[in-house]
XYZ file of C-alpha atoms in Angstrom:
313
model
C 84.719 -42.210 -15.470
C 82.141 -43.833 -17.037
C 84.423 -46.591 -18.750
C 86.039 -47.330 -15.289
C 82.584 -47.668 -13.689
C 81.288 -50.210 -16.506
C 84.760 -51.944 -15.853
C 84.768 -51.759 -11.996
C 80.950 -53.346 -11.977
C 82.113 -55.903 -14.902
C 85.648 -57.006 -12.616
C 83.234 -57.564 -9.472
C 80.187 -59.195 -10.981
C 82.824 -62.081 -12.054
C 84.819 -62.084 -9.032
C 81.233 -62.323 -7.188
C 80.648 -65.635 -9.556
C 83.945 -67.308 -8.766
C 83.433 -66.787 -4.933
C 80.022 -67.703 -5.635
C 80.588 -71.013 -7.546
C 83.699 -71.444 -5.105
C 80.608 -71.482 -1.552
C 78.491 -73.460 -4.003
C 81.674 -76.230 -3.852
C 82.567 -76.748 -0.273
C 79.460 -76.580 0.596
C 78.230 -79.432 -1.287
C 81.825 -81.294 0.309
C 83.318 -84.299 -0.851
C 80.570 -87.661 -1.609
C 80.414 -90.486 0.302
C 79.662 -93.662 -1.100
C 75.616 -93.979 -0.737
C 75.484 -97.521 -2.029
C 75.719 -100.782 0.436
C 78.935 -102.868 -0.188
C 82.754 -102.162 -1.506
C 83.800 -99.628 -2.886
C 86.678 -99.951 -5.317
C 88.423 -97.843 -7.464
C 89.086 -99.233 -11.559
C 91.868 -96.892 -13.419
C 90.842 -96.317 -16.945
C 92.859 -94.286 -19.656
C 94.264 -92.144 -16.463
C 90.686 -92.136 -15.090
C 89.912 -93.424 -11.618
C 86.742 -94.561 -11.423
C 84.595 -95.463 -8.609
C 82.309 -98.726 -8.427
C 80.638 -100.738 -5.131
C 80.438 -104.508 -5.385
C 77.783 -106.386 -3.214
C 76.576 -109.791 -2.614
C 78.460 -113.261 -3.380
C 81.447 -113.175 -5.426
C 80.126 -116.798 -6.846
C 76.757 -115.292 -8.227
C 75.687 -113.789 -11.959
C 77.586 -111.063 -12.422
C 75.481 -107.921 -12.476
C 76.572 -104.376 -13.954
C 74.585 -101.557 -13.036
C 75.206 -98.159 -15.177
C 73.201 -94.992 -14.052
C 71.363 -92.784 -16.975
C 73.116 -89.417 -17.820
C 72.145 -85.776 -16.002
C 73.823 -82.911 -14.041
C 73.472 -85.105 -10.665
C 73.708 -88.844 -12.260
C 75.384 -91.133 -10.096
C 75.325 -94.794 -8.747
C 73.140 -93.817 -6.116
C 70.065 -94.243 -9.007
C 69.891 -97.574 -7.945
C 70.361 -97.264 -4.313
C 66.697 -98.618 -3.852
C 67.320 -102.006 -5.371
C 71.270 -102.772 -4.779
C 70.554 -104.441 -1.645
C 67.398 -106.810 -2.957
C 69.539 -107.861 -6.106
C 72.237 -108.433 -3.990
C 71.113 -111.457 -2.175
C 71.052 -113.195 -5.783
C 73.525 -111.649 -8.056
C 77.151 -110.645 -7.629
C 76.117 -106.703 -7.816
C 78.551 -103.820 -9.587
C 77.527 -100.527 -9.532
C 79.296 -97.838 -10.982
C 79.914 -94.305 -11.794
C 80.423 -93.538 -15.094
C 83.448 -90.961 -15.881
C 82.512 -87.554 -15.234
C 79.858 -88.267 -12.478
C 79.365 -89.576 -8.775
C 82.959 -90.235 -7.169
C 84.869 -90.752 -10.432
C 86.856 -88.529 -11.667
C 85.581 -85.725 -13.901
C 88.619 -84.559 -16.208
C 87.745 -82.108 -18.629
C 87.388 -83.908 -21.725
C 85.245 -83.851 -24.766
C 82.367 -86.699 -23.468
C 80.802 -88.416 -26.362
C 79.112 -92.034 -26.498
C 82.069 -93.976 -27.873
C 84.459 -93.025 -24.870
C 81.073 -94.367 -22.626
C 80.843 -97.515 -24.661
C 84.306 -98.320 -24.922
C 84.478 -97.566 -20.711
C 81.526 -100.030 -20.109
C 83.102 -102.617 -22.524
C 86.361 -102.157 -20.983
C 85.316 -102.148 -16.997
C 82.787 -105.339 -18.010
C 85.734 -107.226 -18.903
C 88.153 -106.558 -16.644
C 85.510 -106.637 -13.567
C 82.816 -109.168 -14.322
C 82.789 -112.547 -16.191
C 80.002 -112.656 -18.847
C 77.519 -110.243 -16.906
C 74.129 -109.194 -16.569
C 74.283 -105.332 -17.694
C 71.263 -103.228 -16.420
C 71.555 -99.875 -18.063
C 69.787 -96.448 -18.061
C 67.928 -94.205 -20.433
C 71.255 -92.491 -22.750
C 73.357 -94.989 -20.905
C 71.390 -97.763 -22.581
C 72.652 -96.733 -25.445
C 76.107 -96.517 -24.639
C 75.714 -100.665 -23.205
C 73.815 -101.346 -26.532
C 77.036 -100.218 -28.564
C 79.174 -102.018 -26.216
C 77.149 -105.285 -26.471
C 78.746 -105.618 -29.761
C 82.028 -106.148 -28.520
C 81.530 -108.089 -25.410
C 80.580 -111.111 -23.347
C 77.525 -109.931 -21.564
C 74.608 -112.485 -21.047
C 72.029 -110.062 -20.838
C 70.944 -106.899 -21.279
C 68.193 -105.237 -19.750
C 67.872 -101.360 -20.778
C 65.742 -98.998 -18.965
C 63.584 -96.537 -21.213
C 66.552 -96.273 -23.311
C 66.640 -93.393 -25.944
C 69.414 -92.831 -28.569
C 68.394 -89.145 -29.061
C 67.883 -86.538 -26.181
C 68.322 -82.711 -28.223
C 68.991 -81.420 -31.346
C 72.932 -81.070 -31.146
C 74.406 -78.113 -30.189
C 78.571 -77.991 -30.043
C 78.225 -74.137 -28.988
C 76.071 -74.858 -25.446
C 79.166 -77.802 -24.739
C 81.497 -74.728 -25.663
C 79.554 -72.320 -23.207
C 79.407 -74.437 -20.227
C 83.079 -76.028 -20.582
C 84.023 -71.485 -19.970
C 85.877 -71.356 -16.864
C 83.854 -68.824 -15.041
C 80.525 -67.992 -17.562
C 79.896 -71.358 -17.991
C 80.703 -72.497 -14.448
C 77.893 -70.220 -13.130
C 75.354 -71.075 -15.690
C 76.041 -74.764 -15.023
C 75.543 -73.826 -11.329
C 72.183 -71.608 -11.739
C 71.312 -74.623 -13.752
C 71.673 -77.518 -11.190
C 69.553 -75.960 -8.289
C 67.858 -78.446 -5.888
C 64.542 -76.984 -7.319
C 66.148 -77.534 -10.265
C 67.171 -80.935 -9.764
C 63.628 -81.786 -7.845
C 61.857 -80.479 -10.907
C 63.866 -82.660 -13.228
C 62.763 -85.943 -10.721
C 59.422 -84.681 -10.674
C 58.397 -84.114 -14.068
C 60.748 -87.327 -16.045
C 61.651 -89.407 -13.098
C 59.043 -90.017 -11.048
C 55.317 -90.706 -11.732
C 54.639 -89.987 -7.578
C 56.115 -87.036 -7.097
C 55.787 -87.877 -3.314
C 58.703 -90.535 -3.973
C 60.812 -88.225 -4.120
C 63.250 -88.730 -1.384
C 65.173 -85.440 -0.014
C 68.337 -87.573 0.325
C 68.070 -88.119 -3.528
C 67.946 -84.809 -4.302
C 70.380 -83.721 -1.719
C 73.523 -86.059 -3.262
C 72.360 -85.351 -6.546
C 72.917 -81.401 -5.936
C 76.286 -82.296 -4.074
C 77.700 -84.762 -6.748
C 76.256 -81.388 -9.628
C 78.379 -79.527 -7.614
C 82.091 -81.819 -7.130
C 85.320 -80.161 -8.877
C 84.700 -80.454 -12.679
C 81.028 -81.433 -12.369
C 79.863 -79.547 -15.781
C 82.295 -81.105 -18.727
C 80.199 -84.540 -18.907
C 76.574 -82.877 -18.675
C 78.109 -80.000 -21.263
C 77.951 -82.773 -23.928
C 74.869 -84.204 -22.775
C 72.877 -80.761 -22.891
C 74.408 -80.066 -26.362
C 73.275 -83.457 -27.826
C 76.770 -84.651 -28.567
C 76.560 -87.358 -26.267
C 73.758 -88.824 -28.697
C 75.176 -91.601 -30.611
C 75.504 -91.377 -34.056
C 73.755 -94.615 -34.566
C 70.280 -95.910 -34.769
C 68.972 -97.900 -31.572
C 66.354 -99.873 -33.136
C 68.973 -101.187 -35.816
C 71.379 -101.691 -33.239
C 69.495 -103.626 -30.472
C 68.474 -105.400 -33.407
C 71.423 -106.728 -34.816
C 72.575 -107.549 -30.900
C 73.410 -111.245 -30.688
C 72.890 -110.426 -26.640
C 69.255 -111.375 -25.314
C 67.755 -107.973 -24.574
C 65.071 -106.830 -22.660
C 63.425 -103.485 -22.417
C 61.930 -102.280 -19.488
C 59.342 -99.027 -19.952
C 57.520 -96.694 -17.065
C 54.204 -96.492 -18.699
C 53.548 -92.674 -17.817
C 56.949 -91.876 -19.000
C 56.790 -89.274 -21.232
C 60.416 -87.792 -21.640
C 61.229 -91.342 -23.595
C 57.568 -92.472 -24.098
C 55.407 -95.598 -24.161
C 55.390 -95.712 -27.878
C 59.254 -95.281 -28.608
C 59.447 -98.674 -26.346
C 57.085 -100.495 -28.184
C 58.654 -99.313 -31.623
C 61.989 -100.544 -30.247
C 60.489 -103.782 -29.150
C 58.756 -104.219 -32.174
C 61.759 -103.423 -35.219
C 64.405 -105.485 -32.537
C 61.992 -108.116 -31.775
C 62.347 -107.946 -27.839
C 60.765 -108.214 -24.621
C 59.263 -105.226 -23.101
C 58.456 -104.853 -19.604
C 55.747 -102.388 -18.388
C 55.351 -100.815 -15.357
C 52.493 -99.610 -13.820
C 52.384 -95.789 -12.321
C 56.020 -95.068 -13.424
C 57.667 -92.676 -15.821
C 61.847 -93.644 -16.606
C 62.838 -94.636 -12.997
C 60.719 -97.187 -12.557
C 63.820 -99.036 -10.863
C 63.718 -96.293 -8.188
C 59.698 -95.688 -7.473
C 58.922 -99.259 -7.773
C 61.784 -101.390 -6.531
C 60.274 -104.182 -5.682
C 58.471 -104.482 -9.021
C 61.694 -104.144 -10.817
C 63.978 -106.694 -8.750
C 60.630 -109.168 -8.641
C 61.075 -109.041 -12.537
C 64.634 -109.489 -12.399
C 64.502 -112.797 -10.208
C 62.248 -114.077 -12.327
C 63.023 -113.653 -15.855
C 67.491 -113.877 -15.473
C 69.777 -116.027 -14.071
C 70.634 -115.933 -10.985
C 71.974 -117.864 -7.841
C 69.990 -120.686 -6.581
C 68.306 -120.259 -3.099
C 68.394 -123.292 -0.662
C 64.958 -122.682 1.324
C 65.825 -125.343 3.976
């Protein structure tokens, strides 16, 4: 009796987590596209990605690639897409296994992300501007190296997030376990806690809508199998930054919230220093300061890159 009670409590604890993380799905429903523009849809390696293109074909190019977490999409740089878009040819995109592209269940690591953004820069964009995002900046850093960009600017980029872990990637990839953890995981308090304490310097910046299609896009069909690599620290690259950015034939600049404290002041200025590059400061911001101070960022922007001329008459 005893055996077929322990089993009887075991079979409906798990069916209660499937219909649990089976709610947690259609509730969060399918994302729309939270970005002004085009959307369009670039196949890669049996991948269909998703990407929005705004402003004048006949500007800069300009490649925007969101940083890595459980609810990382394009929509990070939904508060500047429309500013840069009156002067560059804007492309935003979401990176495999996030937003509206696809999420197969694949081993993520930094070369498949790298070889993506060298791959969609070529085949979308002619010699473009690539704005990139804490890990991500890594990822564009590696793909500099093999590719036409003009510029890069990287945004508190880090090569190094946790001490690696191939068991957690294991865990969370588990049909059921790991689908559950993933989902106690990627609360909105959770996700509002993450903005809070490494996005955002004012909390108060926070917008609801931010948090509310980050939870939704944590929670689309295969949502865990990127962010399983990224919270075991095999998403890291196996590379050093500084050397990197430093051997990077591609004019660099670093841009640095200077509360940040996730990716901090310091590493910025190390980077700057051993690559001999620009870094850009902001003022009361932690490692969105492309989000909580848009204006700031896209002033900087229009007046340190290329981009289209303006007839004031």
């Amino acid at each position: 009796m005893k055996l077929r009670t322990v089993l009887g409590a075991a079979v409906g604890t798990v069916g209660a987590a499937v219909l649990g993380n089976r709610l947690l799905a259609k509730r969060a429903g399918e994302l729309e596209n939270p970005l002004v523009g085009v959307e369009r849809t670039y196949r890669w390696r049996g991948i269909e990605t998703k990407y929005t293109v705004a402003g004048d074909p006949n500007d800069p190019d300009m490649i925007l690639c969101h940083g890595i977490h459980a609810g990382a999409s394009s929509r990070e740089f939904e508060p500047i897409v429309e500013r840069l878009a009156e002067e560059y040819h804007v492309i935003a995109v979401d990176l495999p296994g996030f937003g509206r592209s696809n999420r197969p269940p694949l081993i993520y690591s930094s070369t498949l992300y790298a070889e993506f953004i060298r791959d969609f820069a070529a085949d979308v964009a002619d010699e473009p501007i690539v704005v990139a995002s804490s890990l991500t900046g890594s990822f564009a850093a590696e793909a500099a190296q093999e590719s036409e960009f003009d510029q890069l600017v990287l945004i508190c980029p880090t090569d190094e997030t946790t001490d690696e872990r191939p068991w957690v990637r294991t865990l969370v990839r588990t049909p059921i376990v790991g689908s559950t953890l993933f989902n106690l995981l990627a609360t909105k308090p959770g996700i509002r806690y993450f903005y809070d304490r490494d996005g955002y310097y004012d909390s108060d910046r926070i917008d609801d809508a931010e948090i509310e299609y980050a939870w939704r896009s944590a929670h689309q069909p295969g949502a865990r199998y990127a962010p399983a690599s990224f919270s075991s620290g095999t998403l890291d690259p196996e590379f050093d930054l500084a050397t990197e950015l430093a051997a990077l034939e591609t004019p660099t600049t670093l841009v640095w919230g200077r509360d940040a404290e996730l990716v901090p002041l310091r590493e910025g200025r190390d980077l700057a220093d051993a690559a001999d590059l620009e870094l850009v400061v902001v003022d009361y911001a932690t490692q969105l300061p492309h989000a909580e101070h848009p204006d700031k960022f896209v002033e900087y922007l229009s007046a340190e890159l290329p981009h289209a001329d303006i007839d004031l008459e």
